[in-house]
Amino acid sequence: MPRRRRWTDELLTRRSPLIDMAQFVVLAGALIWLGMRGAQSMGYNWQWYRVPQYLYRVIDGEFIKGPLLKGLIVTLEISAYSLAITLIIGLITALLRLSQSFAGRIIARTYLEIIRNTPLLVQLFLFYFVLSPVLGIDRFWTGVLCLAFFEGSFAAEIIRAGILSVPRGQWEAGSSIGLTRFDLYRDIVLPQAIQLMLPPLTGLAVNLIKHSAIVSVIAVFDLTTEGRNVISDTFMSFEIWFAVAAIYLAFTCTLSALVSLLEHRLARSRR
Amino acid sequence: MISPHGYRRPRVGWLDLVIIALAVAVVAYFAYRVDSVLHYRWNWPRVTQFLVRWDDERQRWVANLLVEGLLTTLRLSIWGIIFATVIGTIMGLCRISRKLFPRLLSRSYVELIRNIPPLVFMFIFYFFISSQIMPLLGIEAWVRRASPGSLAVIEVLFGQPRLMGNFVSGLICLALFEGAYVTEIVRAGIQSIPKGQWEAAQSVGLSRLQVMRDVILPQALQRVVPPLAGQLITLIKTSSIVSLISVQELTFLAGEVANTTAKPFEAWIIAAAMYFVVCFVLSVAFSRLEQRLAEAQR
């Protein structure tokens, strides 16, 4: 085990894991059975066979995207655009917080406190009902901007921590050979800080995909909205919600696995 | 001094001037767009009247929609953190159990909830809870039979009795959701207790249960309290999401006020400000308390 050993590890039993796995399977089976029975008592008609056509269809050898797949693409688009803007906002905020300018620090602090102390949903409504008519931006970009400003507050702290973790000697050495502050950041500090920032920033991408579901509230056609539309057309609430959740899970779990891989690598390279 | 590690003397530099100029420009552009392009007429009293109102019958000020919503949000959050702590403690103990089965159980609970969008979780669970669990609990029938005295108690604890069913289903969703995060807090708290404590307790002959109950848990709980307080603030924010399943808390009622007054700017700004004040005050208070505790322990 590459993981650091904790004292609770010593409490682990030597019993065969098969028994426990069997217990787990039985419990999961029982839960599924209970759910199915509950659905049946409601007169729910399971129609799993109808789900794939809402993902994609092949007609005459031609691949046609279904609503869920289209929604997934929009979700990924939103996440990608907001991730890019998040990084810019985060970097600017982090640099302002570390800068010598008092106005910069005040603005960065105000931004962070406002974002941290209000719910994402209320921020979305503020963006949608206030900012979007004032600036004349459409729903898609309203959603992207709102998510970017929200995640930007987390990115700022990650980037700031990364920058501060670069040893002081590096700064002093850089400035003693006559680098300007800009060159110092670009050539010495940020390249070293990025290594440290990479795992938490990937975690941020996971959060971004998760939180992007909230734009369905302002009727951006992402995966969640498309799922709700399909449900109102077909009344297959359970099947479609489970399918939607599974799609989200597939993406977030893959990225989460990447995070632990990166952390693992980092821990090894530092040893 | 060029590194950000050291002390900085406050002075006005060129960057300050640029930033101030930018900020002023942004505010001015906003004001211009709102006033000359949208022709929006600000009318704050139209919305602030929904904060509190004068009750003629009772001859006193009573909470109107917005303050009512804030109270519901706070009730949801406090009950939510209590139930989430219960779930989180049980699951956190499972997480470090000797047996694989409880570990599998709690691990899949935590991972499932942390990797599904909260919105999707709420919709799936609300559907399930409102159709399956609520009839089973029989809360609505219970409220209907309650005496006037207990109704008054219910009103203080859960808000308006006629909305109790709605409140409880939102609460169950929130507690299950936050429970996953509390699980990790509890696990980290227990694992932060030094190994020596465990060994010392075992060497004086305590059983495993006694070690957990008398030695490890009391110390772990102490360490768990600060992150739990932070989780309460997170919960206040997360609770806004139950407005989408029609629980009548602050976000839901702010939407109602925005619709009825046709003043969305004021309504949403006030709602955001209310959340901000509550969360900000709590976070400042908690960090003060934490500092004082840390000093007292030294």
Coordinates of C-alpha atoms in Angstrom, one line a residue:
Chain A
M1 CA 0.0 0.0 0.0
P2 CA 1.5 3.3 -1.0
R3 CA -1.0 5.2 1.2
R4 CA 0.3 6.5 4.5
R5 CA -0.6 4.0 7.2
R6 CA -3.0 5.2 9.9
W7 CA -3.5 3.7 13.2
T8 CA -7.1 2.7 12.3
D9 CA -5.6 0.4 9.6
E10 CA -4.3 -1.8 12.4
L11 CA -7.9 -2.4 13.5
L12 CA -8.6 -4.1 10.2
T13 CA -9.8 -7.6 10.5
R14 CA -8.1 -10.6 8.9
R15 CA -11.5 -12.1 7.9
S16 CA -12.0 -13.0 4.3
P17 CA -13.3 -10.1 2.3
L18 CA -15.6 -12.4 0.4
I19 CA -18.1 -12.6 3.3
D20 CA -18.3 -8.8 3.5
M21 CA -18.7 -8.4 -0.2
A22 CA -21.4 -10.9 -0.2
Q23 CA -23.1 -9.0 2.7
F24 CA -22.8 -5.8 0.7
V25 CA -24.3 -7.4 -2.5
V26 CA -27.2 -8.8 -0.5
L27 CA -27.9 -5.4 1.1
A28 CA -27.7 -3.6 -2.3
G29 CA -29.9 -6.3 -3.8
A30 CA -32.4 -5.8 -0.9
L31 CA -32.5 -2.0 -1.4
I32 CA -33.0 -2.4 -5.1
W33 CA -35.8 -5.0 -4.5
L34 CA -37.5 -2.6 -2.0
G35 CA -37.3 0.2 -4.5
M36 CA -38.7 -2.0 -7.3
R37 CA -41.5 -3.2 -5.1
G38 CA -42.3 0.4 -4.0
A39 CA -42.4 1.4 -7.6
Q40 CA -44.6 -1.5 -8.5
S41 CA -47.1 -0.7 -5.7
M42 CA -47.4 2.7 -7.3
G43 CA -48.2 1.0 -10.5
Y44 CA -44.9 2.0 -12.0
N45 CA -44.1 0.4 -15.3
W46 CA -40.4 -0.2 -15.9
Q47 CA -39.4 0.5 -19.4
W48 CA -35.6 0.3 -19.5
Y49 CA -35.6 -0.8 -23.1
R50 CA -36.9 2.6 -24.1
V51 CA -34.0 4.5 -22.5
P52 CA -31.2 3.9 -25.1
Q53 CA -33.1 5.6 -27.9
Y54 CA -32.9 8.9 -25.9
L55 CA -29.1 8.5 -25.9
Y56 CA -28.6 7.8 -29.5
R57 CA -30.2 6.1 -32.5
V58 CA -28.8 4.5 -35.6
I59 CA -31.0 4.9 -38.6
D60 CA -29.8 3.5 -41.9
G61 CA -26.3 3.3 -40.6
E62 CA -26.4 7.0 -39.6
F63 CA -25.6 8.0 -36.0
I64 CA -28.2 10.3 -34.6
K65 CA -27.7 12.0 -31.2
G66 CA -30.6 11.7 -28.8
P67 CA -31.5 14.4 -26.3
L68 CA -29.5 13.0 -23.5
L69 CA -26.3 12.9 -25.6
K70 CA -26.9 16.4 -26.8
G71 CA -27.4 17.5 -23.2
L72 CA -24.2 15.8 -22.2
I73 CA -22.3 17.7 -24.9
V74 CA -23.8 21.0 -23.7
T75 CA -22.9 20.1 -20.1
L76 CA -19.3 19.4 -21.1
E77 CA -19.2 22.6 -23.1
I78 CA -20.4 24.7 -20.2
S79 CA -17.9 23.0 -17.9
A80 CA -15.0 23.5 -20.3
Y81 CA -15.8 27.2 -21.0
S82 CA -16.3 27.9 -17.3
L83 CA -13.2 26.1 -16.3
A84 CA -11.2 28.3 -18.6
I85 CA -12.8 31.5 -17.2
T86 CA -12.5 30.1 -13.7
L87 CA -8.8 29.8 -14.1
I88 CA -8.4 33.3 -15.3
I89 CA -10.6 34.7 -12.5
G90 CA -8.8 32.5 -9.9
L91 CA -5.3 33.6 -11.1
I92 CA -6.2 37.3 -11.2
T93 CA -7.8 37.1 -7.7
A94 CA -4.9 35.2 -6.3
L95 CA -2.4 37.6 -7.7
L96 CA -4.4 40.6 -6.5
R97 CA -4.5 39.1 -3.0
L98 CA -0.8 38.7 -3.0
S99 CA -0.1 42.1 -4.6
Q100 CA 1.1 45.2 -2.8
S101 CA -1.9 47.1 -4.0
F102 CA -4.4 47.7 -1.2
A103 CA -7.3 48.4 -3.7
G104 CA -6.5 45.0 -5.4
R105 CA -6.6 43.2 -2.0
I106 CA -9.8 44.9 -1.0
I107 CA -11.5 44.0 -4.3
A108 CA -10.3 40.4 -4.2
R109 CA -11.4 40.0 -0.6
T110 CA -14.8 41.5 -1.3
Y111 CA -15.3 39.2 -4.3
L112 CA -14.3 36.1 -2.2
E113 CA -16.5 37.0 0.7
I114 CA -19.6 37.6 -1.4
I115 CA -19.2 34.4 -3.4
R116 CA -18.5 32.3 -0.3
N117 CA -21.3 33.6 1.8
T118 CA -24.2 33.3 -0.7
P119 CA -25.7 30.2 -2.2
L120 CA -24.9 29.2 -5.8
L121 CA -28.6 29.2 -6.7
V122 CA -29.1 32.8 -5.5
Q123 CA -26.0 33.8 -7.4
L124 CA -27.4 32.2 -10.5
F125 CA -30.7 34.1 -10.1
L126 CA -28.8 37.3 -9.6
F127 CA -26.8 36.6 -12.8
Y128 CA -30.0 35.6 -14.7
F129 CA -32.4 38.3 -13.5
V130 CA -30.0 41.2 -13.0
L131 CA -26.7 40.8 -14.9
S132 CA -28.0 39.1 -18.0
P133 CA -30.6 41.8 -18.9
V134 CA -28.3 44.6 -17.9
L135 CA -25.4 43.4 -20.0
G136 CA -27.6 41.7 -22.7
I137 CA -26.0 38.2 -22.5
D138 CA -27.8 35.0 -23.4
R139 CA -28.7 32.2 -21.0
F140 CA -25.9 29.9 -22.0
W141 CA -23.2 32.5 -21.2
T142 CA -25.1 33.6 -18.1
G143 CA -24.7 30.1 -16.8
V144 CA -21.1 29.8 -17.8
L145 CA -20.2 33.2 -16.2
C146 CA -22.1 32.4 -13.0
L147 CA -20.3 29.0 -12.6
A148 CA -17.0 30.6 -13.4
F149 CA -17.4 33.3 -10.8
F150 CA -18.5 30.7 -8.2
E151 CA -15.7 28.3 -8.8
G152 CA -13.2 31.2 -9.3
S153 CA -13.3 31.7 -5.5
F154 CA -12.1 28.2 -4.9
A155 CA -9.5 28.4 -7.7
A156 CA -8.2 31.6 -6.2
E157 CA -7.5 29.9 -2.9
I158 CA -5.9 26.9 -4.6
I159 CA -3.6 29.1 -6.7
R160 CA -2.7 31.3 -3.8
A161 CA -1.8 28.3 -1.7
G162 CA 0.3 27.0 -4.6
I163 CA 2.1 30.2 -5.1
L164 CA 2.8 30.6 -1.3
S165 CA 4.2 27.1 -1.2
V166 CA 7.1 28.0 -3.5
P167 CA 10.0 28.5 -1.1
R168 CA 11.1 32.0 -0.3
G169 CA 14.6 31.4 -1.6
Q170 CA 13.2 31.0 -5.1
W171 CA 11.8 34.5 -5.0
E172 CA 14.9 36.0 -3.6
A173 CA 17.2 34.1 -6.1
G174 CA 15.0 35.2 -9.0
S175 CA 14.9 38.9 -7.9
S176 CA 18.6 38.9 -7.2
I177 CA 19.4 38.0 -10.8
G178 CA 17.4 41.0 -11.8
L179 CA 14.1 39.5 -13.0
T180 CA 11.1 41.8 -13.0
R181 CA 8.0 40.8 -10.9
F182 CA 6.2 39.6 -14.1
D183 CA 9.2 37.4 -15.3
L184 CA 9.6 36.1 -11.7
Y185 CA 6.0 34.9 -11.7
R186 CA 6.1 33.5 -15.2
D187 CA 9.4 31.8 -15.2
I188 CA 10.1 30.8 -11.7
V189 CA 7.1 30.8 -9.4
L190 CA 4.1 29.6 -11.5
P191 CA 5.9 26.6 -13.1
Q192 CA 6.7 25.3 -9.7
A193 CA 3.4 26.1 -8.2
I194 CA 1.4 24.5 -11.0
Q195 CA 2.6 21.0 -10.1
L196 CA 1.1 21.5 -6.6
M197 CA -2.1 23.1 -7.9
L198 CA -2.9 20.4 -10.5
P199 CA -4.7 17.8 -8.2
P200 CA -7.0 20.3 -6.5
L201 CA -7.7 22.1 -9.8
T202 CA -8.8 18.7 -11.3
G203 CA -11.0 18.3 -8.2
L204 CA -12.4 21.7 -9.1
A205 CA -13.3 20.4 -12.6
V206 CA -15.2 17.6 -10.9
N207 CA -17.1 20.2 -8.9
L208 CA -17.7 22.2 -12.0
I209 CA -19.4 19.3 -13.9
K210 CA -21.5 18.6 -10.8
H211 CA -22.5 22.2 -10.2
S212 CA -23.2 22.8 -13.9
A213 CA -26.5 20.8 -13.4
I214 CA -27.8 24.0 -11.7
V215 CA -28.0 25.9 -15.0
S216 CA -31.0 23.7 -15.8
V217 CA -32.9 26.1 -13.5
I218 CA -32.5 28.8 -16.1
A219 CA -33.5 26.5 -19.0
V220 CA -30.1 26.0 -20.5
F221 CA -30.3 22.7 -22.4
D222 CA -27.8 20.7 -20.5
L223 CA -28.0 17.1 -19.4
T224 CA -30.4 17.7 -16.5
T225 CA -32.8 19.9 -18.5
E226 CA -32.9 17.3 -21.3
G227 CA -33.5 14.6 -18.8
R228 CA -36.4 16.6 -17.3
N229 CA -37.8 17.1 -20.8
V230 CA -37.6 13.5 -21.7
I231 CA -39.3 12.6 -18.4
S232 CA -42.2 15.0 -19.1
D233 CA -42.6 13.4 -22.5
T234 CA -42.4 9.8 -21.4
F235 CA -43.2 9.7 -17.7
M236 CA -40.2 7.3 -17.2
S237 CA -39.0 9.3 -14.1
F238 CA -36.9 6.6 -12.5
E239 CA -35.2 5.2 -15.6
I240 CA -34.2 8.6 -17.0
W241 CA -33.1 10.1 -13.6
F242 CA -30.9 7.0 -13.0
A243 CA -29.5 7.2 -16.5
V244 CA -28.7 10.9 -16.0
A245 CA -27.1 10.2 -12.6
A246 CA -25.1 7.4 -14.0
I247 CA -23.7 9.6 -16.8
Y248 CA -22.7 12.3 -14.3
L249 CA -21.2 9.6 -12.1
A250 CA -19.1 8.2 -15.0
F251 CA -17.5 11.6 -15.7
T252 CA -17.0 12.7 -12.1
C253 CA -15.7 9.4 -10.9
T254 CA -13.2 9.2 -13.7
L255 CA -11.9 12.7 -12.9
S256 CA -11.8 11.9 -9.2
A257 CA -9.7 8.8 -9.9
L258 CA -7.4 11.1 -11.9
V259 CA -7.1 13.4 -8.9
S260 CA -6.0 10.6 -6.6
L261 CA -3.5 9.4 -9.3
L262 CA -2.1 12.9 -9.5
E263 CA -1.9 13.2 -5.8
H264 CA -0.2 9.9 -5.6
R265 CA 2.4 10.9 -8.2
L266 CA 3.0 14.2 -6.4
A267 CA 3.5 12.5 -3.1
R268 CA 6.0 10.1 -4.6
S269 CA 8.0 12.7 -6.5
R270 CA 8.3 14.8 -3.3
R271 CA 9.7 11.9 -1.2
Chain B
M1 CA 10.4 43.4 -0.9
I2 CA 9.3 41.3 -3.8
S3 CA 8.1 38.0 -2.3
P4 CA 4.5 37.9 -0.9
H5 CA 5.7 36.3 2.3
G6 CA 6.9 39.4 4.0
Y7 CA 5.5 42.5 5.5
R8 CA 4.1 45.2 3.1
R9 CA 3.9 48.8 3.8
P10 CA 0.6 50.2 2.7
R11 CA 1.0 52.8 0.0
V12 CA -0.8 53.9 -3.2
G13 CA 0.8 52.6 -6.3
W14 CA 0.0 52.7 -10.0
L15 CA -1.9 49.4 -9.7
D16 CA -4.3 50.9 -7.1
L17 CA -5.1 53.7 -9.5
V18 CA -5.7 51.3 -12.4
I19 CA -8.0 49.1 -10.2
I20 CA -10.0 52.0 -8.8
A21 CA -10.4 53.5 -12.2
L22 CA -11.6 50.1 -13.6
A23 CA -14.0 49.6 -10.7
V24 CA -15.5 53.0 -11.2
A25 CA -15.8 52.4 -14.9
V26 CA -17.6 49.1 -14.4
V27 CA -20.1 50.6 -11.9
A28 CA -20.7 53.6 -14.2
Y29 CA -21.3 51.3 -17.1
F30 CA -23.8 49.3 -15.1
A31 CA -25.7 52.3 -13.9
Y32 CA -25.8 53.6 -17.5
R33 CA -27.2 50.3 -18.8
V34 CA -29.8 50.0 -16.1
D35 CA -30.9 53.5 -16.3
S36 CA -30.7 54.4 -20.0
V37 CA -31.0 51.1 -21.8
L38 CA -33.3 49.0 -19.6
H39 CA -35.1 52.0 -18.2
Y40 CA -35.4 50.1 -14.9
R41 CA -37.2 52.0 -12.1
W42 CA -35.8 51.1 -8.7
N43 CA -38.4 50.8 -6.1
W44 CA -37.0 49.5 -2.8
P45 CA -40.0 50.0 -0.5
R46 CA -42.1 47.9 -2.9
V47 CA -39.8 44.9 -1.9
T48 CA -38.8 45.8 1.6
Q49 CA -42.4 45.7 2.7
F50 CA -42.1 41.9 2.3
L51 CA -39.6 41.8 5.1
V52 CA -41.9 42.6 8.0
R53 CA -45.5 43.8 8.2
W54 CA -47.7 45.4 10.8
D55 CA -50.4 43.0 12.1
D56 CA -53.5 44.9 13.0
E57 CA -55.1 42.0 14.9
R58 CA -52.1 41.4 17.1
Q59 CA -51.0 45.0 17.2
R60 CA -47.3 44.2 16.5
W61 CA -44.8 43.6 13.7
V62 CA -44.8 40.1 12.3
A63 CA -42.4 38.5 9.8
N64 CA -43.5 38.8 6.2
L65 CA -42.6 36.5 3.3
L66 CA -38.8 37.2 3.2
V67 CA -38.1 37.0 6.9
E68 CA -40.5 34.0 7.1
G69 CA -38.4 32.4 4.4
L70 CA -35.1 33.1 6.3
L71 CA -36.5 31.5 9.4
T72 CA -37.5 28.4 7.4
T73 CA -34.0 28.3 5.9
L74 CA -32.5 28.5 9.4
R75 CA -34.9 25.8 10.8
L76 CA -34.0 23.6 7.8
S77 CA -30.3 24.1 8.4
I78 CA -30.3 23.5 12.1
W79 CA -32.4 20.4 11.9
G80 CA -30.4 19.4 8.9
I81 CA -27.1 19.6 10.6
I82 CA -28.4 17.7 13.6
F83 CA -29.6 14.8 11.4
A84 CA -26.6 15.0 9.2
T85 CA -24.4 14.7 12.3
V86 CA -26.3 11.6 13.4
I87 CA -25.9 10.0 9.9
G88 CA -22.3 11.2 9.6
T89 CA -21.3 9.8 13.0
I90 CA -22.8 6.4 12.2
M91 CA -21.3 6.3 8.7
G92 CA -18.0 7.7 10.0
L93 CA -17.7 4.9 12.5
C94 CA -18.5 2.5 9.7
R95 CA -15.8 4.1 7.6
I96 CA -13.1 3.0 10.0
S97 CA -14.7 -0.3 11.0
R98 CA -12.7 -3.5 11.2
K99 CA -15.0 -5.2 8.9
L100 CA -15.1 -4.7 5.1
F101 CA -18.9 -4.6 4.9
P102 CA -19.5 -1.4 6.8
R103 CA -16.6 0.2 5.0
L104 CA -18.0 -0.7 1.7
L105 CA -21.4 0.6 2.8
S106 CA -20.2 4.0 4.0
R107 CA -17.7 4.4 1.2
S108 CA -20.4 3.9 -1.5
Y109 CA -22.8 6.2 0.3
V110 CA -20.2 8.9 0.4
E111 CA -18.9 8.5 -3.1
L112 CA -22.3 8.3 -4.6
I113 CA -23.5 11.5 -3.0
R114 CA -20.3 13.4 -3.6
N115 CA -20.2 12.6 -7.3
I116 CA -23.8 13.2 -8.2
P117 CA -25.0 16.8 -8.8
P118 CA -26.9 18.0 -5.8
L119 CA -29.8 19.0 -8.1
V120 CA -30.1 15.5 -9.6
F121 CA -29.9 13.9 -6.1
M122 CA -32.7 16.2 -4.8
F123 CA -34.9 15.4 -7.8
I124 CA -34.5 11.6 -7.5
F125 CA -34.8 11.6 -3.8
Y126 CA -37.7 14.0 -3.5
F127 CA -39.6 11.9 -6.0
F128 CA -38.9 8.8 -3.9
I129 CA -39.5 10.4 -0.5
S130 CA -42.7 12.2 -1.4
S131 CA -44.2 9.1 -2.9
Q132 CA -42.9 6.4 -0.6
I133 CA -41.6 7.7 2.8
M134 CA -43.9 10.5 3.5
P135 CA -47.1 8.4 3.5
L136 CA -45.2 5.9 5.7
L137 CA -44.3 8.5 8.3
G138 CA -47.9 9.8 8.3
I139 CA -46.8 13.3 9.3
E140 CA -49.7 15.1 7.7
A141 CA -52.3 13.1 9.5
W142 CA -50.4 13.6 12.8
V143 CA -50.4 17.3 12.3
R144 CA -54.1 17.4 11.5
R145 CA -54.8 15.6 14.8
A146 CA -52.5 17.7 16.9
S147 CA -53.9 19.9 19.7
P148 CA -53.6 23.7 19.5
G149 CA -50.8 23.6 22.2
S150 CA -48.6 21.2 20.3
L151 CA -49.4 23.1 17.0
A152 CA -47.7 26.2 18.6
V153 CA -44.7 24.1 19.4
I154 CA -44.6 22.7 15.9
E155 CA -44.8 26.2 14.5
V156 CA -41.7 27.3 16.5
L157 CA -39.8 24.2 15.6
F158 CA -40.8 23.5 12.0
G159 CA -42.7 26.6 10.7
Q160 CA -46.3 26.6 9.6
P161 CA -47.9 23.3 10.4
R162 CA -49.8 23.0 7.1
L163 CA -46.4 23.0 5.3
M164 CA -44.9 20.4 7.6
G165 CA -44.9 17.5 5.2
N166 CA -43.2 19.6 2.6
F167 CA -40.6 20.8 5.2
V168 CA -39.8 17.3 6.3
S169 CA -39.2 15.9 2.8
G170 CA -36.8 18.8 2.1
L171 CA -35.2 18.1 5.4
I172 CA -34.7 14.4 4.7
C173 CA -33.1 15.2 1.3
L174 CA -30.7 17.8 2.9
A175 CA -29.7 15.6 5.8
L176 CA -28.9 12.6 3.6
F177 CA -26.9 14.9 1.3
E178 CA -24.9 16.7 4.0
G179 CA -24.5 13.4 5.9
A180 CA -21.9 12.3 3.3
Y181 CA -19.8 15.4 4.0
V182 CA -20.1 15.0 7.8
T183 CA -19.1 11.3 7.4
E184 CA -15.7 12.5 6.1
I185 CA -15.4 15.1 8.9
V186 CA -16.0 12.5 11.5
R187 CA -13.6 10.0 9.9
A188 CA -10.9 12.6 9.8
G189 CA -11.6 13.6 13.4
I190 CA -11.2 10.0 14.6
Q191 CA -8.1 9.3 12.6
S192 CA -6.5 12.5 13.9
I193 CA -6.3 11.0 17.4
P194 CA -2.8 9.8 18.0
K195 CA -2.2 6.1 17.9
G196 CA -0.8 6.2 21.4
Q197 CA -4.2 7.0 22.9
W198 CA -5.5 3.8 21.5
E199 CA -2.6 1.7 22.7
A200 CA -2.7 3.3 26.1
A201 CA -6.4 2.6 26.5
Q202 CA -6.0 -1.0 25.4
S203 CA -3.0 -1.6 27.7
V204 CA -5.1 -0.6 30.7
G205 CA -7.5 -3.4 29.7
L206 CA -10.4 -1.5 28.1
S207 CA -12.5 -3.4 25.5
R208 CA -12.7 -2.1 22.0
L209 CA -16.1 -0.6 22.6
Q210 CA -14.9 1.1 25.7
V211 CA -11.8 2.5 24.0
M212 CA -14.0 4.0 21.3
R213 CA -16.7 5.3 23.6
D214 CA -14.6 6.6 26.5
V215 CA -11.2 7.6 25.0
I216 CA -11.4 8.1 21.2
L217 CA -14.8 9.6 20.6
P218 CA -14.7 12.3 23.3
Q219 CA -11.4 13.6 21.9
A220 CA -12.5 13.2 18.3
L221 CA -15.7 15.1 18.9
Q222 CA -13.8 18.1 20.2
R223 CA -11.8 18.2 16.9
V224 CA -14.9 17.7 14.8
V225 CA -16.8 20.7 16.2
P226 CA -15.0 23.4 14.2
P227 CA -15.4 21.8 10.8
L228 CA -19.0 20.9 11.7
A229 CA -19.7 24.6 12.3
G230 CA -18.3 25.3 8.9
Q231 CA -20.6 22.6 7.5
L232 CA -23.5 24.4 9.1
I233 CA -22.7 27.5 7.0
T234 CA -22.4 25.3 3.9
L235 CA -25.7 23.8 4.7
I236 CA -27.4 27.2 4.9
K237 CA -26.2 27.8 1.4
T238 CA -27.0 24.3 0.1
S239 CA -30.5 24.5 1.6
S240 CA -31.4 27.0 -1.2
I241 CA -31.6 24.1 -3.5
V242 CA -34.7 22.7 -1.9
S243 CA -36.6 25.7 -3.2
L244 CA -36.6 23.7 -6.5
I245 CA -38.7 21.0 -4.8
S246 CA -41.1 23.7 -3.6
V247 CA -40.0 23.9 0.0
Q248 CA -40.9 27.5 1.0
E249 CA -37.6 28.8 2.2
L250 CA -35.8 32.1 1.5
T251 CA -34.9 31.4 -2.2
F252 CA -38.4 30.1 -3.0
L253 CA -40.1 33.1 -1.4
A254 CA -37.7 35.6 -2.9
G255 CA -38.7 34.2 -6.3
E256 CA -42.4 34.7 -5.3
V257 CA -41.7 38.2 -4.2
A258 CA -39.8 39.0 -7.4
N259 CA -42.8 37.7 -9.4
T260 CA -45.6 39.4 -7.6
T261 CA -43.8 42.8 -7.4
A262 CA -42.2 42.5 -10.8
K263 CA -39.0 44.0 -9.2
P264 CA -36.5 41.2 -9.6
F265 CA -33.4 43.3 -9.1
E266 CA -34.4 44.5 -5.6
A267 CA -35.8 41.1 -4.6
W268 CA -32.8 39.1 -5.5
I269 CA -30.3 41.6 -4.2
I270 CA -32.2 41.6 -0.8
A271 CA -32.3 37.8 -0.7
A272 CA -28.6 37.5 -1.5
A273 CA -27.9 40.2 1.2
M274 CA -29.9 38.2 3.8
Y275 CA -27.9 35.0 3.0
F276 CA -24.7 37.0 3.1
V277 CA -25.3 38.6 6.5
V278 CA -26.3 35.3 8.1
C279 CA -23.3 33.3 6.7
F280 CA -20.8 36.1 7.1
V281 CA -21.8 36.8 10.8
L282 CA -21.7 33.0 11.5
S283 CA -18.3 32.5 9.9
V284 CA -16.8 35.4 11.8
A285 CA -18.3 34.3 15.1
F286 CA -17.1 30.7 14.6
S287 CA -13.6 31.7 13.8
R288 CA -13.5 34.0 16.9
L289 CA -14.8 31.1 19.0
E290 CA -12.2 28.7 17.5
Q291 CA -9.4 31.2 18.2
R292 CA -10.6 31.6 21.8
L293 CA -10.8 27.8 22.3
A294 CA -7.3 27.4 20.8
E295 CA -6.0 30.0 23.2
A296 CA -7.7 28.4 26.2
Q297 CA -6.2 25.1 25.4
R298 CA -2.7 26.4 25.2

